[in-house]
Coordinates of C-alpha atoms in Angstrom, one line a residue:
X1 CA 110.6 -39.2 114.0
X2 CA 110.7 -36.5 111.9
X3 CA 113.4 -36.1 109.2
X4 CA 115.9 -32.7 110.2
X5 CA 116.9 -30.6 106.8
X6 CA 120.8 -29.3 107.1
X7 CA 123.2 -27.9 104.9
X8 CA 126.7 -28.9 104.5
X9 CA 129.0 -26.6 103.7
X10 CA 132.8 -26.0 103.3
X11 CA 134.8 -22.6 104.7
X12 CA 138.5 -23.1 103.2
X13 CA 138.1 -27.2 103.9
X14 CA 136.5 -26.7 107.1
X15 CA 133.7 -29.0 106.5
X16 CA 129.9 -28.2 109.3
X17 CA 126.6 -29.3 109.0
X18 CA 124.5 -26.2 109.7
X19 CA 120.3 -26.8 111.0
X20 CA 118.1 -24.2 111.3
X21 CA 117.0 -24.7 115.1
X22 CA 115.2 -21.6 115.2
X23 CA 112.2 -23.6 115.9
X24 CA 113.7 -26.4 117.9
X25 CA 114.1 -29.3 115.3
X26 CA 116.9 -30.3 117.3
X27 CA 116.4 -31.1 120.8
X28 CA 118.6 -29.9 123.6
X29 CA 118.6 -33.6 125.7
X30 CA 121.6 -35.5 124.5
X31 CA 122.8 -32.6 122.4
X32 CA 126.9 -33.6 122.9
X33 CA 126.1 -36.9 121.9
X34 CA 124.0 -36.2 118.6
X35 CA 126.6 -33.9 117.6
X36 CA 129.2 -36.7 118.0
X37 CA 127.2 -39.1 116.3
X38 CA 126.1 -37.0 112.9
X39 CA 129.8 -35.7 112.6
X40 CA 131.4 -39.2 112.4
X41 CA 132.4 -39.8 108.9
X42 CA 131.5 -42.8 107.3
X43 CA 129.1 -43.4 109.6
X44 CA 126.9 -40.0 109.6
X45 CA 127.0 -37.0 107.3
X46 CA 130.6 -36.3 108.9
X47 CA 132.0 -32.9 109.2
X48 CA 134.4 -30.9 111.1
X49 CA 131.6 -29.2 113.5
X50 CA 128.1 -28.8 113.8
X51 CA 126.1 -25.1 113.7
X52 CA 122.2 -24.3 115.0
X53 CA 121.1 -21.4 114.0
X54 CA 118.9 -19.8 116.7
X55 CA 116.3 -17.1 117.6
X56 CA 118.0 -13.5 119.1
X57 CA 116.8 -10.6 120.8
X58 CA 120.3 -8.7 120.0
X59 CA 121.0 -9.7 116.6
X60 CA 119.5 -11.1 113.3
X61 CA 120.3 -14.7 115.0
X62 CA 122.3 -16.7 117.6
X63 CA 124.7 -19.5 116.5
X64 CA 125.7 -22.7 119.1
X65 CA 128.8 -24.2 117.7
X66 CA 129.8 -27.5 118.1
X67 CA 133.2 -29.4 117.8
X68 CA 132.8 -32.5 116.3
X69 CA 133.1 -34.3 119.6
X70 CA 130.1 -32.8 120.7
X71 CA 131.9 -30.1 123.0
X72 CA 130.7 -26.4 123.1
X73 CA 133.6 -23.5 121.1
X74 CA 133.3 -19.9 121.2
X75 CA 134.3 -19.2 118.0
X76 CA 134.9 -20.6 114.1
X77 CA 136.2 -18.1 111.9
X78 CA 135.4 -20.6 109.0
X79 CA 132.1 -21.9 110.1
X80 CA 130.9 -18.1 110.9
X81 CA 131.5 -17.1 107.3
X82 CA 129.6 -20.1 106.5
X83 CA 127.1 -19.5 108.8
X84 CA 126.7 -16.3 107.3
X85 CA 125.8 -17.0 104.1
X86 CA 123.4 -20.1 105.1
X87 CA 121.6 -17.4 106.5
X88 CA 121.9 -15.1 103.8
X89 CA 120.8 -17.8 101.1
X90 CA 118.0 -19.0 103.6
X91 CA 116.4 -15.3 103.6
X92 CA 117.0 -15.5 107.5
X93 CA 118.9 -12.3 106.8
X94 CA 119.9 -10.1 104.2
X95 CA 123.6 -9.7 103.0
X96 CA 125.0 -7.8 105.8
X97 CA 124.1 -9.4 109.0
X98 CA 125.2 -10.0 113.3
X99 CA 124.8 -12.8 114.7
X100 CA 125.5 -13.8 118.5
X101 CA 128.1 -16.5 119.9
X102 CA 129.8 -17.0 122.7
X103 CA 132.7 -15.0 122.0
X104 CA 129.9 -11.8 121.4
X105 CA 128.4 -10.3 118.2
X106 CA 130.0 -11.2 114.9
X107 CA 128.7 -8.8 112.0
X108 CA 129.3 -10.6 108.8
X109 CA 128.7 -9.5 104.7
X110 CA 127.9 -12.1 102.2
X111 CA 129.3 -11.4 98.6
X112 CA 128.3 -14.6 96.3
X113 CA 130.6 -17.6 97.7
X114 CA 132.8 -14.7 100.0
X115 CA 132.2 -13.7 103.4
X116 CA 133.9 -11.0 105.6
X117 CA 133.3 -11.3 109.0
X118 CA 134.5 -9.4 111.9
X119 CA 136.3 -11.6 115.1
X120 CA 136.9 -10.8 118.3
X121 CA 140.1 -8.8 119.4
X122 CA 143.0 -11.1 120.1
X123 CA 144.1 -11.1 123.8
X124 CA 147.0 -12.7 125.8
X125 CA 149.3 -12.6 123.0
X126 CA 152.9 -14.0 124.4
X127 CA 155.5 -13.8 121.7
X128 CA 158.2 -15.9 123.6
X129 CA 157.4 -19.1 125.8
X130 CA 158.3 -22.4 125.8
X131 CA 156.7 -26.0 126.8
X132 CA 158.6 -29.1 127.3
X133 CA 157.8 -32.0 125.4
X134 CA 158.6 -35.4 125.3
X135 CA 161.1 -35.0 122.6
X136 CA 162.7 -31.6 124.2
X137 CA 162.2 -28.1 124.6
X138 CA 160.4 -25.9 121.9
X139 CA 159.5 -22.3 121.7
X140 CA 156.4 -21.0 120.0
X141 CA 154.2 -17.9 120.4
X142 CA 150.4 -17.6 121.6
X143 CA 147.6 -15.7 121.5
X144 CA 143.5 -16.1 121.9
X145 CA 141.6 -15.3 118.9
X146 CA 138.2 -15.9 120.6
X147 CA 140.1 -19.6 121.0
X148 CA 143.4 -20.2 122.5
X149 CA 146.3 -21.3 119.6
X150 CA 149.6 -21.4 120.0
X151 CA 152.0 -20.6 116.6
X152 CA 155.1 -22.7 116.6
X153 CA 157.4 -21.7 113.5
X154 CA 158.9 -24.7 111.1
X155 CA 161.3 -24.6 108.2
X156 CA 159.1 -26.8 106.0
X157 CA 155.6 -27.1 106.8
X158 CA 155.1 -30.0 104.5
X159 CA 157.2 -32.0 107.3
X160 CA 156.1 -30.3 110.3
X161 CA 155.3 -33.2 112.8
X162 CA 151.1 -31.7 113.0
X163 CA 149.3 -34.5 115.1
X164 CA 152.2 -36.2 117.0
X165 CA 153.3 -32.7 118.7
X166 CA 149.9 -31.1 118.1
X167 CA 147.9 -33.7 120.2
X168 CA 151.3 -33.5 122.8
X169 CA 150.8 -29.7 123.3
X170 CA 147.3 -29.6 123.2
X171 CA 147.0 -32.0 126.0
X172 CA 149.9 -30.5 128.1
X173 CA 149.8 -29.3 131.3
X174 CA 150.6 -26.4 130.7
X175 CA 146.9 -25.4 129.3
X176 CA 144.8 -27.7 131.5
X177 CA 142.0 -27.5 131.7
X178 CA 141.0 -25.9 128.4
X179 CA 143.9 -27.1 126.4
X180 CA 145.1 -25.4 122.9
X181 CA 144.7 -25.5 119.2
X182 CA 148.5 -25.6 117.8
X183 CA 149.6 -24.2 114.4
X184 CA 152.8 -24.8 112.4
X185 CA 153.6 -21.7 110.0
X186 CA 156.3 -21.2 107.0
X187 CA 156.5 -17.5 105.9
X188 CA 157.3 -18.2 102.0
X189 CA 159.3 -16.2 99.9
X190 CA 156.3 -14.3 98.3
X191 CA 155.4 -13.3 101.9
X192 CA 151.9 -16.3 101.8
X193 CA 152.0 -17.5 105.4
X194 CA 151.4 -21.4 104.5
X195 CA 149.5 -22.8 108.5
X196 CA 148.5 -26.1 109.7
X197 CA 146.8 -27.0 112.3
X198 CA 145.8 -29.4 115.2
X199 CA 142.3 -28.4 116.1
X200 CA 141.0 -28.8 119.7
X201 CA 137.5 -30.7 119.8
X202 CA 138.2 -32.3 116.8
X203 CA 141.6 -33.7 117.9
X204 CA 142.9 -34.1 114.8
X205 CA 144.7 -31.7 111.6
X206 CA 142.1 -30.0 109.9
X207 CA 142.3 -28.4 106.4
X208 CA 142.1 -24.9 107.8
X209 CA 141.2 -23.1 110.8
X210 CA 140.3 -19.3 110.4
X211 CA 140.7 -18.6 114.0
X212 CA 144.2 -20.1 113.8
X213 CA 144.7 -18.3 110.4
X214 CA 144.5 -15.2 112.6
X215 CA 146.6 -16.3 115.4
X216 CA 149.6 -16.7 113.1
X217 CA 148.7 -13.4 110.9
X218 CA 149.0 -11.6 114.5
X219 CA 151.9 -13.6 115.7
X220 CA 153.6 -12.4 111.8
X221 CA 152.5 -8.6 112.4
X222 CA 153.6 -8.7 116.1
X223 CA 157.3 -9.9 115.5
X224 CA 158.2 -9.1 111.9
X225 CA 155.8 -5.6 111.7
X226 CA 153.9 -7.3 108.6
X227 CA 150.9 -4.9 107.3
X228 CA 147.9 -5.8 107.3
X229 CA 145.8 -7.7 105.4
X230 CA 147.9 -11.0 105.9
X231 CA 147.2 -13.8 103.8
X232 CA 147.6 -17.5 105.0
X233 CA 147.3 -20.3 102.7
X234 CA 145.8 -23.4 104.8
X235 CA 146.2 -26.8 104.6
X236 CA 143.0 -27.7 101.4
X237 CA 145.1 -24.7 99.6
X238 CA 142.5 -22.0 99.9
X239 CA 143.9 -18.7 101.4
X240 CA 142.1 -16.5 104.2
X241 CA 142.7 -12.5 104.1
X242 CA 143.1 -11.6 107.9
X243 CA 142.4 -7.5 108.1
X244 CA 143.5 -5.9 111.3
X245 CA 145.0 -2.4 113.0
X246 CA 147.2 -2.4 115.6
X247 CA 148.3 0.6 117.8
X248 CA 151.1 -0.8 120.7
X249 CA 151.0 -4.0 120.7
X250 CA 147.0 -3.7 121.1
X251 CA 145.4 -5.6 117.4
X252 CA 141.8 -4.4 116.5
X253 CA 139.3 -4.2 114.1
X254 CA 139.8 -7.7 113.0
X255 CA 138.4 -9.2 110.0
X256 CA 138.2 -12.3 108.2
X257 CA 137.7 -12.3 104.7
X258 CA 137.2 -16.1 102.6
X259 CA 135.2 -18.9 100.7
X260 CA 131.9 -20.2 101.9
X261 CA 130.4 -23.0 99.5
X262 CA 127.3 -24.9 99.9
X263 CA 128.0 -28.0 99.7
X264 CA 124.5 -29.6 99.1
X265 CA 121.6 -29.7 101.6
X266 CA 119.4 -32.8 102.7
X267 CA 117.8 -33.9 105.4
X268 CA 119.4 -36.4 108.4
X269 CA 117.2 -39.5 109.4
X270 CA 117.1 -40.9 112.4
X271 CA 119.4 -43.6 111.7
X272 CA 122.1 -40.7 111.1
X273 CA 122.4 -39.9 114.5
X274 CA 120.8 -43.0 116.2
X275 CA 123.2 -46.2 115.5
X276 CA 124.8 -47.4 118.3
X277 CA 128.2 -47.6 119.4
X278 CA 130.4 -44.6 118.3
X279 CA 133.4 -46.0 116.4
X280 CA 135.7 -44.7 118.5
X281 CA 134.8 -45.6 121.6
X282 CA 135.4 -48.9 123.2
X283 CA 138.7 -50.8 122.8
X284 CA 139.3 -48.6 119.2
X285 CA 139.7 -45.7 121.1
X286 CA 142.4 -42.7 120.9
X287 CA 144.2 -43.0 124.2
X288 CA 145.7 -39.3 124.9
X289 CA 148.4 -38.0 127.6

């Protein structure tokens, strides 16, 4: 079988392996479970999602983004500015570029390791609702960045309790089917926004999620009138610049501005995605509520 070339890079810890699919290296049969299989660490090249870049009629390319359990998202903020510049340093496009996904037309420009990209306008932002959890009430805010998130505010976000309430909310009823992505946020004294986040898809805290990085800079704007840009310092310590305007209530013109490093590029064998049973399935695996 023919070896597949990919990239891996890195968006603010945010670890994808990116292909060029444009002429359909990777086949569409089995997809979910080829995506599972070359994003388990250890076992494959591992990374946080998986990115095809594909042919377009309406823009320079189309992406398909994958969680790294093999399930379908609208939107990355941190793998579209790396997607950006893998097309960029591929000569797929020049430096400023749009690119299709599911949550529409992303225009992006590449400057050395930074990329800016434009996101979709936030909707359904709630600034005061509560869940009930196992441990008790607790309020938080929410708001869809092109993915649902919901912003729950903590005194110290080095204690913050990411994966035991995380995985709780993201699984509650309250946002079945779908589910969530859930963010902890400290404003600090020099007005950084430090985020974590439980990330839906790859059920787990991730070092940064750009989408959630916006959630909380709109959250910050929307209750405490903070101008824009916003800076948010993520988990691996890197900081995303979220631009926006907002007239009302209504925020617009949203851009995200942050690293994008190649990592290094290779190509996957078969073995990388062909092994056998997924560690995590079978007796080992993650029983949620």
């Amino acid at each position: 079988m023919p070896k597949i070339p990919f990239f891996k890079m890195s968006g603010s810890g945010n670890d994808f392996i990116i292909i060029d699919n444009r002429e359909g290296v990777v086949a569409a049969e089995n997809i979910a479970t080829f995506v599972r299989n070359v994003c388990c660490r250890r076992m494959s090249a591992g990374g946080d999602g998986l990115i095809l870049v594909e042919k377009s009629d309406a823009a320079d390319f189309k992406w398909q983004f994958f969680n790294s359990d093999g399930s379908l998202a609208e939107m990355c903020g941190n793998g579209a500015r790396c997607v950006a510049r893998f097309a960029y340093v591929n000569g797929i496009t020049g430096s400023d570029m749009s690119f299709e996904t599911d949550a529409g037309i992303v225009s992006a420009t590449v400057s050395d390791r930074r990329v800016k990209i434009s996101m979709p306008d936030p909707d359904n932002l709630t600034l005061s609702d509560g869940v009930e959890l196992a441990s008790g009430p607790l309020a938080f805010s929410s708001v869809n960045t092109g993915v649902p998130h919901v912003v729950i505010p903590v005194g110290d976000i080095d204690s913050a309790q990411v994966v035991e309430i995380g995985r709780e909310i993201r699984y509650h009823q309250k946002f079945k089917p779908a589910g969530t992505n859930v963010n902890f946020i400290s404003l600090r004294p020099d007005g950084v926004a430090a985020v974590r986040t439980y990330e839906r898809g790859v059920e787990d805290e991730t070092l940064a999620c750009g989408t959630g990085a916006i959630a909380c800079a709109v959250v910050l704007a929307a209750q405490f009138k903070k101008p824009s840009p916003i800076d948010v310092e993520t988990k691996s310590g890197g900081t995303l610049r979220i631009y926006f305007k907002e007239n009302n209530g209504h925020f617009f013109d949203i851009f995200l501005e942050g690293d994008a490093r190649i990592i290094y590029k290779g190509k996957l064998w078969e073995d990388a995605w062909n092994y056998g049973r997924h560690p995590f399935d079978g007796p080992k695996r993650i029983v949620t509520p």
